[in-house]
């Protein structure tokens, strides 16, 4: 069920339920939605104006482009632009009943034909995106009437409903539709307004949003500079009102009565990736990679990132998650650093660290320097390049490096983590561009397995292959923190980065001051 807009009536009804007597004049004005104002919001960057072609920056698009499904706060998948969906017993046919009252930002009503056009565009043109593997399993699409859309699969695909929460529906009249969309015409509570890459996006209110009475804000200004180290100061000064903040800023922000701290409900995982596409010796040797991993002090690394909230593990899921394996976690050979063993292994492989240069590429994140200091304890000569997001992506894609300390945020399904290790996966550079046909087959087998327990075992088998070859070494997990100023009402972080979703987000947010 969609979250409803908060009204004066619901406030009074809630008071009555608590045995309180409030007249309309006595209702606390600060707790009632105010229309108006611009919210200053700092989150992930925006890497493209074409939502079908994004490479991982998914913290902005949802305010102007929505999908048939949405990942709810508890991680489950819910219908969104679809009123409902059903799956045939054999897992091959998905039928979506569309909401009849949804309009695009150009005023035209969304139809089954429009939805089908989006899926056809993704299948035909976005061959290396997030949905590429799923689209290879599609047998066909159909739009039998204006409010029905049907997908037929060649074989079952367990993650399909979760994955299409990132298949954003746009008007086929969006400029650039036949190539790269430059101005997306979506259905969201805000429009794609003025975009200055790596600086900001100003998203004005959609006055004709299909959820009546929403949104409350006049606009959202997204700060896209990605300078999380500066966000804490901007929050305290009021220049930002909602912002992603680093773990080391939390004690200071928690002490500020004007700021609340919220966390995404899924985690970001941190890892060291080796260059798997074009590795330089001696780092093409799995034994050398294993030795390097023994320099990793996971506990210190995650404490630096998230304090006491950091989670040390060797898997892409955390303890308690369905896909986590306790026995594998308990057997983590890199749970604690062992420099003596690392140096002995390097010697056995004929590697002299003092004569070996290791090229490290990273984002401009403080934890990358922690990684560098750990590597230097082995005696390597480390050349470290810390760049902004675009610069990092470019350099990683040239594959002239040895190791990259990276991180990846919450995703709608575990497959969206595994797919990064596939030969045709999206944005594979963070994981060193793995090219492993056997691993591809293992992941494909897992995602096309309907039985959940059998699917889990197949994913686990694939993960063991990744670990054994040291494609990447997981350090641990932490939940991403957001600072929220007190004048911001109705805002809650979700399971993923999405700022607009089926059960919350910016459509329901207002400013107590109305400014």
Short mmCIF file of C-alpha atoms in Angstrom, two decimals:
data_model
loop_
_atom_site.label_atom_id
_atom_site.label_comp_id
_atom_site.label_asym_id
_atom_site.label_seq_id
_atom_site.Cartn_x
_atom_site.Cartn_y
_atom_site.Cartn_z
CA UNK A 1 0.00 0.00 0.00
CA UNK A 2 1.25 3.45 -0.83
CA UNK A 3 1.94 5.82 2.01
CA UNK A 4 -0.71 8.51 2.13
CA UNK A 5 -0.17 12.24 2.43
CA UNK A 6 -0.36 13.53 5.99
CA UNK A 7 -3.33 15.84 6.52
CA UNK A 8 -4.86 17.89 9.34
CA UNK A 9 -7.57 15.21 9.57
CA UNK A 10 -5.04 12.41 10.19
CA UNK A 11 -3.31 14.49 12.88
CA UNK A 12 -6.60 15.02 14.71
CA UNK A 13 -7.60 11.39 14.27
CA UNK A 14 -4.29 10.28 15.74
CA UNK A 15 -4.76 12.58 18.71
CA UNK A 16 -8.25 11.18 19.31
CA UNK A 17 -6.87 7.65 19.27
CA UNK A 18 -4.52 8.64 22.08
CA UNK A 19 -7.36 10.09 24.14
CA UNK A 20 -6.26 13.67 23.49
CA UNK A 21 -8.62 16.57 22.92
CA UNK A 22 -7.25 18.95 20.31
CA UNK A 23 -9.12 21.62 18.46
CA UNK A 24 -7.97 22.58 14.99
CA UNK A 25 -6.39 25.68 16.47
CA UNK A 26 -4.49 23.60 19.02
CA UNK A 27 -2.90 21.25 16.47
CA UNK A 28 0.87 21.66 16.51
CA UNK A 29 1.67 23.56 13.34
CA UNK A 30 5.20 22.24 13.26
CA UNK A 31 3.84 18.68 12.87
CA UNK A 32 1.60 19.53 9.94
CA UNK A 33 2.92 19.50 6.38
CA UNK A 34 3.83 22.85 4.92
CA UNK A 35 3.85 23.46 1.19
CA UNK A 36 6.76 25.34 -0.27
CA UNK A 37 10.48 25.72 0.10
CA UNK A 38 13.57 24.20 -1.47
CA UNK A 39 15.38 21.35 0.23
CA UNK A 40 19.18 21.23 -0.04
CA UNK A 41 20.13 17.56 -0.26
CA UNK A 42 23.60 16.01 -0.68
CA UNK A 43 23.83 12.39 -1.78
CA UNK A 44 25.44 10.27 -4.49
CA UNK A 45 26.36 11.91 -7.77
CA UNK A 46 24.43 11.72 -11.03
CA UNK A 47 26.51 10.14 -13.78
CA UNK A 48 24.10 10.50 -16.71
CA UNK A 49 20.85 12.17 -17.71
CA UNK A 50 19.73 8.83 -19.21
CA UNK A 51 18.35 6.71 -16.33
CA UNK A 52 18.58 3.55 -18.44
CA UNK A 53 22.35 3.99 -18.79
CA UNK A 54 23.50 4.76 -15.26
CA UNK A 55 26.65 3.04 -13.98
CA UNK A 56 25.81 2.89 -10.31
CA UNK A 57 24.97 6.38 -9.06
CA UNK A 58 21.38 5.81 -8.04
CA UNK A 59 20.62 8.38 -5.37
CA UNK A 60 18.85 11.00 -7.50
CA UNK A 61 16.98 9.52 -10.49
CA UNK A 62 13.99 8.26 -8.56
CA UNK A 63 12.63 11.74 -7.83
CA UNK A 64 11.86 12.25 -11.51
CA UNK A 65 11.72 8.69 -12.87
CA UNK A 66 9.77 5.90 -11.20
CA UNK A 67 9.47 2.17 -11.89
CA UNK A 68 6.83 -0.57 -11.95
CA UNK A 69 8.19 -1.89 -8.64
CA UNK A 70 9.91 -0.36 -5.63
CA UNK A 71 12.08 -1.69 -2.83
CA UNK A 72 10.28 -0.97 0.43
CA UNK A 73 11.97 -0.03 3.68
CA UNK A 74 12.09 -3.67 4.79
CA UNK A 75 13.85 -4.76 1.59
CA UNK A 76 10.79 -6.40 0.06
CA UNK A 77 9.57 -5.61 -3.45
CA UNK A 78 6.24 -3.79 -3.83
CA UNK A 79 4.17 -2.60 -6.82
CA UNK A 80 4.58 1.12 -7.57
CA UNK A 81 3.62 2.41 -11.02
CA UNK A 82 1.98 -0.97 -11.25
CA UNK A 83 -1.08 -1.38 -9.04
CA UNK A 84 -0.30 -5.06 -8.79
CA UNK A 85 1.77 -7.81 -10.34
CA UNK A 86 1.43 -11.58 -10.62
CA UNK A 87 3.80 -14.36 -11.62
CA UNK A 88 2.71 -17.59 -13.29
CA UNK A 89 3.29 -20.88 -11.46
CA UNK A 90 6.14 -21.79 -13.79
CA UNK A 91 7.87 -18.46 -13.14
CA UNK A 92 7.87 -17.53 -16.83
CA UNK A 93 5.12 -14.90 -17.13
CA UNK A 94 4.91 -11.60 -15.25
CA UNK A 95 1.69 -9.60 -15.56
CA UNK A 96 1.55 -6.00 -14.38
CA UNK A 97 -1.69 -4.07 -13.91
CA UNK A 98 -0.77 -0.41 -14.28
CA UNK A 99 -2.17 2.52 -12.34
CA UNK A 100 -4.61 4.29 -14.66
CA UNK A 101 -3.97 7.78 -13.28
CA UNK A 102 -0.21 8.15 -13.84
CA UNK A 103 0.91 10.97 -16.12
CA UNK A 104 4.33 11.90 -17.45
CA UNK A 105 5.76 15.36 -16.88
CA UNK A 106 4.57 16.33 -20.38
CA UNK A 107 0.98 15.71 -19.29
CA UNK A 108 0.43 12.49 -21.24
CA UNK A 109 -0.99 9.42 -19.52
CA UNK A 110 1.33 6.47 -19.09
CA UNK A 111 0.11 3.38 -20.97
CA UNK A 112 1.12 -0.24 -21.36
CA UNK A 113 2.61 0.66 -24.73
CA UNK A 114 4.83 3.28 -23.07
CA UNK A 115 6.05 0.78 -20.51
CA UNK A 116 6.76 -1.77 -23.23
CA UNK A 117 8.73 0.84 -25.19
CA UNK A 118 10.97 1.40 -22.16
CA UNK A 119 11.65 -2.30 -21.70
CA UNK A 120 12.32 -2.73 -25.41
CA UNK A 121 14.77 0.18 -25.30
CA UNK A 122 16.61 -1.32 -22.36
CA UNK A 123 16.75 -4.77 -23.96
CA UNK A 124 17.92 -3.49 -27.35
CA UNK A 125 20.25 -0.65 -26.45
CA UNK A 126 21.55 -1.05 -22.92
CA UNK A 127 23.59 -4.18 -23.46
CA UNK A 128 25.93 -3.77 -20.48
CA UNK A 129 23.66 -2.13 -17.94
CA UNK A 130 22.16 -3.40 -14.71
CA UNK A 131 19.41 -5.30 -16.47
CA UNK A 132 21.47 -6.81 -19.30
CA UNK A 133 21.56 -10.32 -17.85
CA UNK A 134 17.84 -10.28 -17.08
CA UNK A 135 16.94 -9.00 -20.53
CA UNK A 136 18.84 -11.87 -22.14
CA UNK A 137 16.31 -14.20 -20.52
CA UNK A 138 13.28 -12.29 -21.85
CA UNK A 139 11.30 -14.07 -24.56
CA UNK A 140 8.95 -11.17 -25.28
CA UNK A 141 6.84 -8.23 -24.14
CA UNK A 142 3.17 -7.45 -24.67
CA UNK A 143 0.77 -4.62 -23.88
CA UNK A 144 -2.69 -6.13 -24.45
CA UNK A 145 -4.42 -2.95 -23.27
CA UNK A 146 -3.64 0.49 -21.87
CA UNK A 147 -3.26 -0.71 -18.28
CA UNK A 148 -1.60 -4.10 -18.74
CA UNK A 149 2.01 -5.03 -19.43
CA UNK A 150 3.24 -8.62 -19.76
CA UNK A 151 6.77 -10.02 -19.75
CA UNK A 152 7.46 -13.60 -20.86
CA UNK A 153 10.75 -15.21 -19.87
CA UNK A 154 12.72 -18.02 -21.53
CA UNK A 155 13.49 -19.44 -18.10
CA UNK A 156 12.67 -18.39 -14.52
CA UNK A 157 14.57 -15.38 -13.22
CA UNK A 158 14.30 -15.06 -9.45
CA UNK A 159 15.55 -11.47 -9.16
CA UNK A 160 13.37 -9.99 -11.91
CA UNK A 161 10.84 -8.07 -9.79
CA UNK A 162 13.61 -6.61 -7.62
CA UNK A 163 15.80 -5.70 -10.58
CA UNK A 164 13.11 -3.80 -12.46
CA UNK A 165 12.83 -1.40 -9.51
CA UNK A 166 15.74 0.21 -11.41
CA UNK A 167 14.03 -0.01 -14.82
CA UNK A 168 12.73 3.54 -14.72
CA UNK A 169 9.77 4.38 -16.92
CA UNK A 170 10.09 7.47 -19.13
CA UNK A 171 8.01 9.01 -21.86
CA UNK A 172 9.21 7.73 -25.25
CA UNK A 173 9.07 11.41 -26.23
CA UNK A 174 12.03 12.18 -23.96
CA UNK A 175 14.65 14.06 -26.01
CA UNK A 176 17.41 11.69 -27.08
CA UNK A 177 15.24 8.58 -26.80
CA UNK A 178 16.80 6.93 -29.87
CA UNK A 179 20.36 7.51 -28.64
CA UNK A 180 21.15 8.97 -25.19
CA UNK A 181 18.37 10.75 -23.33
CA UNK A 182 19.30 14.31 -22.46
CA UNK A 183 16.10 15.41 -20.72
CA UNK A 184 14.21 12.54 -19.11
CA UNK A 185 10.44 12.98 -18.98
CA UNK A 186 9.37 10.83 -16.07
CA UNK A 187 6.45 10.45 -13.67
CA UNK A 188 8.06 11.42 -10.35
CA UNK A 189 7.12 14.06 -7.78
CA UNK A 190 9.88 16.33 -9.12
CA UNK A 191 11.07 17.06 -12.64
CA UNK A 192 14.50 16.86 -14.21
CA UNK A 193 15.32 20.55 -14.10
CA UNK A 194 18.73 22.19 -14.39
CA UNK A 195 21.68 19.81 -14.23
CA UNK A 196 25.29 20.90 -13.80
CA UNK A 197 27.32 17.65 -13.84
CA UNK A 198 29.32 17.02 -10.66
CA UNK A 199 27.85 20.18 -9.12
CA UNK A 200 24.08 20.13 -8.72
CA UNK A 201 20.66 19.20 -10.03
CA UNK A 202 17.74 21.49 -9.33
CA UNK A 203 14.53 19.44 -9.51
CA UNK A 204 11.33 21.55 -9.47
CA UNK A 205 8.00 20.27 -8.19
CA UNK A 206 5.69 18.26 -10.45
CA UNK A 207 2.42 20.12 -9.93
CA UNK A 208 0.43 17.24 -11.47
CA UNK A 209 1.95 14.32 -9.60
CA UNK A 210 -0.24 11.22 -9.66
CA UNK A 211 -0.26 10.95 -5.84
CA UNK A 212 -2.70 13.71 -4.97
CA UNK A 213 -1.48 16.37 -2.55
CA UNK A 214 2.19 15.51 -3.04
CA UNK A 215 4.91 16.66 -3.03
CA UNK A 216 5.06 19.38 -0.41
CA UNK A 217 8.35 20.95 -1.46
CA UNK A 218 8.66 23.45 -4.30
CA UNK A 219 11.99 21.97 -5.35
CA UNK A 220 14.98 19.88 -4.31
CA UNK A 221 18.52 21.03 -4.94
CA UNK A 222 20.82 18.04 -5.09
CA UNK A 223 24.45 18.74 -4.23
CA UNK A 224 26.38 16.34 -6.48
CA UNK A 225 29.93 17.26 -5.51
CA UNK A 226 30.31 14.18 -3.35
CA UNK A 227 32.42 15.95 -0.73
CA UNK A 228 31.14 14.00 2.27
CA UNK A 229 33.94 15.38 4.45
CA UNK A 230 32.51 18.87 4.00
CA UNK A 231 28.86 17.92 4.44
CA UNK A 232 28.95 17.88 8.25
CA UNK A 233 29.96 21.54 8.42
CA UNK A 234 27.35 22.47 5.80
CA UNK A 235 24.68 20.67 7.83
CA UNK A 236 25.59 22.51 11.00
CA UNK A 237 25.56 25.87 9.21
CA UNK A 238 22.24 25.13 7.48
CA UNK A 239 23.65 25.24 3.95
CA UNK A 240 22.56 21.61 3.63
CA UNK A 241 19.48 20.16 5.27
CA UNK A 242 19.88 16.46 4.43
CA UNK A 243 23.33 15.08 3.63
CA UNK A 244 25.36 11.90 3.45
CA UNK A 245 28.06 12.11 6.12
CA UNK A 246 31.18 10.06 6.93
CA UNK A 247 31.44 7.94 10.04
CA UNK A 248 34.08 10.13 11.67
CA UNK A 249 31.65 13.07 11.67
CA UNK A 250 28.94 11.23 13.61
CA UNK A 251 30.06 12.02 17.19
CA UNK A 252 30.08 15.75 16.48
CA UNK A 253 26.74 15.65 14.65
CA UNK A 254 25.08 13.53 17.31
CA UNK A 255 26.03 16.17 19.85
CA UNK A 256 24.18 18.84 17.84
CA UNK A 257 20.51 19.05 18.97
CA UNK A 258 19.51 20.50 15.59
CA UNK A 259 20.59 17.38 13.67
CA UNK A 260 19.22 13.83 13.60
CA UNK A 261 21.24 10.88 12.27
CA UNK A 262 19.58 8.29 10.05
CA UNK A 263 21.04 5.23 8.33
CA UNK A 264 20.20 3.42 5.12
CA UNK A 265 18.59 0.13 6.03
CA UNK A 266 20.91 -1.93 3.83
CA UNK A 267 24.69 -1.72 4.01
CA UNK A 268 27.62 -0.60 1.90
CA UNK A 269 30.33 -3.23 1.53
CA UNK A 270 34.03 -2.35 1.46
CA UNK A 271 36.60 -4.38 -0.44
CA UNK A 272 40.03 -4.45 -2.03
CA UNK A 273 39.91 -5.34 -5.72
CA UNK A 274 42.83 -6.55 -7.78
CA UNK A 275 43.23 -5.77 -11.48
CA UNK A 276 41.67 -8.86 -13.03
CA UNK A 277 41.42 -7.66 -16.63
CA UNK A 278 45.09 -6.89 -17.29
CA UNK A 279 47.08 -7.70 -14.15
CA UNK A 280 50.74 -6.80 -13.83
CA UNK A 281 53.15 -9.35 -12.36
CA UNK A 282 53.52 -10.29 -9.61
CA UNK A 283 49.91 -9.37 -8.79
CA UNK A 284 48.60 -11.78 -11.38
CA UNK A 285 49.60 -14.57 -9.00
CA UNK A 286 46.77 -15.63 -6.60
CA UNK A 287 49.36 -16.53 -3.96
CA UNK A 288 50.76 -13.00 -4.07
CA UNK A 289 47.25 -11.61 -3.79
CA UNK A 290 46.63 -13.82 -0.78
CA UNK A 291 49.82 -12.54 0.81
CA UNK A 292 48.74 -8.93 0.22
CA UNK A 293 45.39 -9.68 1.85
CA UNK A 294 47.18 -10.75 5.04
CA UNK A 295 48.29 -7.11 5.43
CA UNK A 296 44.66 -6.11 5.77
CA UNK A 297 43.58 -5.24 9.31
CA UNK A 298 39.84 -5.53 8.82
CA UNK A 299 38.89 -4.48 12.33
CA UNK A 300 40.98 -1.30 12.22
CA UNK A 301 39.77 -0.52 8.69
CA UNK A 302 36.07 -0.81 9.53
CA UNK A 303 36.51 1.02 12.84
CA UNK A 304 38.08 3.91 10.94
CA UNK A 305 35.12 3.96 8.53
CA UNK A 306 32.20 3.42 10.88
CA UNK A 307 33.43 3.30 14.47
CA UNK A 308 31.66 0.73 16.58
CA UNK A 309 29.00 0.33 13.87
CA UNK A 310 31.43 -1.31 11.42
CA UNK A 311 30.91 -5.00 10.59
CA UNK A 312 33.88 -7.23 9.73
CA UNK A 313 33.17 -10.07 7.32
CA UNK A 314 34.40 -11.85 4.20
CA UNK A 315 31.12 -11.82 2.28
CA UNK A 316 28.93 -9.44 0.31
CA UNK A 317 26.08 -10.03 2.78
CA UNK A 318 26.15 -9.41 6.53
CA UNK A 319 25.39 -11.84 9.36
CA UNK A 320 21.64 -12.35 9.59
CA UNK A 321 21.13 -11.90 5.87
CA UNK A 322 19.66 -14.90 4.04
CA UNK A 323 22.71 -15.08 1.77
CA UNK A 324 25.29 -14.96 4.54
CA UNK A 325 27.09 -18.23 5.39
CA UNK A 326 28.16 -18.49 9.01
CA UNK A 327 30.64 -21.33 8.50
CA UNK A 328 32.39 -19.42 5.74
CA UNK A 329 32.50 -16.33 7.92
CA UNK A 330 34.01 -18.23 10.84
CA UNK A 331 36.69 -19.62 8.52
CA UNK A 332 37.85 -16.17 7.30
CA UNK A 333 41.63 -16.56 6.95
CA UNK A 334 41.99 -12.76 6.77
CA UNK A 335 39.90 -11.93 9.83
CA UNK A 336 43.11 -10.69 11.47
CA UNK A 337 46.28 -9.34 9.86
CA UNK A 338 49.38 -11.53 9.73
CA UNK A 339 52.33 -9.56 8.36
CA UNK A 340 54.86 -12.30 9.07
CA UNK A 341 52.89 -14.84 7.09
CA UNK A 342 52.39 -12.30 4.29
CA UNK A 343 56.12 -11.62 4.03
CA UNK A 344 56.93 -15.34 4.10
CA UNK A 345 54.47 -16.02 1.28
CA UNK A 346 55.90 -13.20 -0.80
CA UNK A 347 59.38 -14.58 -0.31
CA UNK A 348 58.21 -18.03 -1.38
CA UNK A 349 56.86 -16.52 -4.60
CA UNK A 350 60.12 -14.67 -5.23
CA UNK A 351 58.65 -11.21 -4.62
CA UNK A 352 60.83 -8.53 -3.08
CA UNK A 353 58.38 -5.80 -1.96
CA UNK A 354 61.12 -3.16 -1.64
CA UNK A 355 61.81 -3.61 -5.35
CA UNK A 356 58.13 -3.76 -6.36
CA UNK A 357 55.86 -0.82 -7.12
CA UNK A 358 52.16 -1.26 -6.44
CA UNK A 359 49.82 1.15 -8.24
CA UNK A 360 46.71 1.95 -6.19
CA UNK A 361 43.70 3.84 -7.55
CA UNK A 362 40.82 5.08 -5.39
CA UNK A 363 38.20 7.70 -4.80
CA UNK A 364 39.11 10.65 -2.61
CA UNK A 365 37.98 8.82 0.50
CA UNK A 366 39.99 8.82 3.75
CA UNK A 367 39.82 5.03 4.06
CA UNK A 368 41.89 4.66 0.89
CA UNK A 369 44.88 6.18 2.67
CA UNK A 370 44.39 3.65 5.48
CA UNK A 371 44.67 0.93 2.82
CA UNK A 372 47.86 2.46 1.47
CA UNK A 373 49.48 2.53 4.92
CA UNK A 374 48.63 -1.14 5.42
CA UNK A 375 50.19 -2.06 2.08
CA UNK A 376 53.33 -0.12 2.89
CA UNK A 377 53.84 -2.29 5.98
CA UNK A 378 54.73 -5.10 3.58
CA UNK A 379 57.49 -2.95 2.11
CA UNK A 380 55.90 -2.18 -1.27
CA UNK A 381 56.58 1.10 -3.00
CA UNK A 382 53.04 2.41 -3.36
CA UNK A 383 51.94 4.90 -6.02
CA UNK A 384 48.50 6.13 -4.99
CA UNK A 385 46.14 8.19 -7.15
CA UNK A 386 43.01 9.41 -5.37
CA UNK A 387 40.57 11.00 -7.83
CA UNK A 388 37.00 12.24 -8.09
CA UNK A 389 34.37 9.77 -9.25
CA UNK A 390 34.72 10.35 -12.99
CA UNK A 391 38.51 10.40 -12.82
CA UNK A 392 38.55 7.18 -10.80
CA UNK A 393 36.20 5.42 -13.20
CA UNK A 394 38.31 6.50 -16.15
CA UNK A 395 41.59 5.35 -14.65
CA UNK A 396 40.14 2.06 -13.42
CA UNK A 397 38.83 1.42 -16.93
CA UNK A 398 42.34 1.72 -18.36
CA UNK A 399 43.46 -1.24 -16.21
CA UNK A 400 46.95 0.13 -15.58
CA UNK A 401 46.81 -0.38 -11.84
CA UNK A 402 47.23 -3.17 -9.31
CA UNK A 403 44.81 -2.66 -6.43
CA UNK A 404 41.75 -0.52 -5.73
CA UNK A 405 40.25 -0.07 -2.23
CA UNK A 406 36.59 0.49 -3.09
CA UNK A 407 33.02 0.34 -1.76
CA UNK A 408 29.57 -0.34 -3.17
CA UNK A 409 26.26 0.64 -1.64
CA UNK A 410 22.88 -0.98 -1.05
CA UNK A 411 21.22 -2.79 -3.94
CA UNK A 412 17.75 -4.09 -4.65
CA UNK A 413 18.84 -7.75 -4.83
CA UNK A 414 21.95 -9.82 -4.07
CA UNK A 415 22.27 -10.47 -7.82
CA UNK A 416 23.11 -6.78 -8.31
CA UNK A 417 26.26 -7.43 -6.31
CA UNK A 418 27.16 -10.67 -8.06
CA UNK A 419 26.53 -9.24 -11.52
CA UNK A 420 29.51 -6.90 -11.08
CA UNK A 421 31.78 -9.97 -11.32
CA UNK A 422 30.28 -11.11 -14.62
CA UNK A 423 32.14 -10.62 -17.89
CA UNK A 424 29.35 -8.39 -19.26
CA UNK A 425 28.37 -6.88 -15.91
CA UNK A 426 27.70 -3.17 -15.38
CA UNK A 427 30.55 -0.91 -14.28
CA UNK A 428 32.92 -3.85 -13.67
CA UNK A 429 35.97 -1.64 -13.09
CA UNK A 430 35.48 -1.42 -9.32
CA UNK A 431 35.97 -5.19 -9.21
CA UNK A 432 38.91 -5.27 -11.61
CA UNK A 433 37.02 -6.29 -14.75
CA UNK A 434 36.68 -10.02 -14.10
CA UNK A 435 36.52 -12.19 -17.23
CA UNK A 436 35.58 -15.69 -16.07
CA UNK A 437 33.11 -17.67 -18.23
CA UNK A 438 32.75 -20.39 -15.60
CA UNK A 439 31.85 -17.81 -12.97
CA UNK A 440 29.39 -16.22 -15.42
CA UNK A 441 27.66 -19.58 -15.79
CA UNK A 442 27.53 -20.14 -12.03
CA UNK A 443 25.93 -16.74 -11.35
CA UNK A 444 23.46 -17.18 -14.21
CA UNK A 445 22.53 -20.61 -12.85
CA UNK A 446 21.91 -19.10 -9.42
CA UNK A 447 19.73 -16.22 -10.56
CA UNK A 448 17.59 -18.51 -12.73
CA UNK A 449 16.93 -20.93 -9.86
CA UNK A 450 13.44 -20.52 -8.39
CA UNK A 451 13.90 -22.39 -5.11
CA UNK A 452 15.38 -19.92 -2.63
CA UNK A 453 17.53 -22.41 -0.68
CA UNK A 454 18.96 -23.93 -3.86
CA UNK A 455 19.62 -20.44 -5.23
CA UNK A 456 21.48 -19.51 -2.04
CA UNK A 457 23.74 -22.54 -2.32
CA UNK A 458 24.57 -21.72 -5.94
CA UNK A 459 25.42 -18.12 -5.09
CA UNK A 460 27.60 -19.39 -2.26
CA UNK A 461 29.46 -21.68 -4.66
CA UNK A 462 30.07 -18.72 -6.98
CA UNK A 463 31.29 -16.60 -4.07
CA UNK A 464 33.79 -19.27 -3.03
CA UNK A 465 35.23 -19.18 -6.55
CA UNK A 466 35.63 -15.40 -6.28
CA UNK A 467 37.36 -15.77 -2.92
CA UNK A 468 39.66 -18.59 -4.02
CA UNK A 469 40.92 -16.56 -6.98
CA UNK A 470 41.24 -13.36 -4.95
CA UNK A 471 39.37 -11.28 -7.50
CA UNK A 472 38.34 -9.08 -4.55
CA UNK A 473 38.78 -9.31 -0.79
CA UNK A 474 35.87 -8.15 1.34
CA UNK A 475 36.80 -6.05 4.37
CA UNK A 476 33.37 -5.49 5.88
CA UNK A 477 30.13 -3.53 5.87
CA UNK A 478 28.70 -0.32 7.27
CA UNK A 479 25.39 1.47 6.93
CA UNK A 480 25.58 4.85 5.21
CA UNK A 481 24.73 7.72 7.51
CA UNK A 482 22.68 10.83 6.70
CA UNK A 483 22.42 13.95 8.78
CA UNK A 484 18.93 15.50 8.81
CA UNK A 485 18.30 18.97 10.20
CA UNK A 486 15.41 19.47 12.60
CA UNK A 487 13.38 21.65 10.23
CA UNK A 488 13.12 18.73 7.80
CA UNK A 489 9.96 16.73 8.46
CA UNK A 490 8.55 13.53 7.00
CA UNK A 491 11.89 12.34 5.60
CA UNK A 492 13.17 8.85 6.26
CA UNK A 493 16.01 6.98 4.61
CA UNK A 494 15.09 3.77 2.85
CA UNK A 495 16.59 0.35 2.21
CA UNK A 496 18.64 1.62 -0.73
CA UNK A 497 19.85 5.05 -1.86
CA UNK A 498 16.47 5.82 -3.44
CA UNK A 499 15.20 9.24 -2.30
CA UNK A 500 11.69 8.45 -3.58
CA UNK A 501 10.00 5.09 -3.14
CA UNK A 502 6.72 3.35 -2.54
CA UNK A 503 6.65 3.94 1.23
CA UNK A 504 8.54 7.17 1.77
CA UNK A 505 11.12 9.67 0.66
CA UNK A 506 11.14 13.19 -0.70
CA UNK A 507 7.56 13.20 -1.95
CA UNK A 508 6.48 13.10 1.71
CA UNK A 509 9.07 15.58 3.00
CA UNK A 510 8.36 19.15 4.04
CA UNK A 511 10.15 22.01 5.79
CA UNK A 512 8.70 23.10 9.11
CA UNK A 513 9.53 26.69 8.22
CA UNK A 514 7.97 26.35 4.77
CA UNK A 515 11.17 27.82 3.36
#
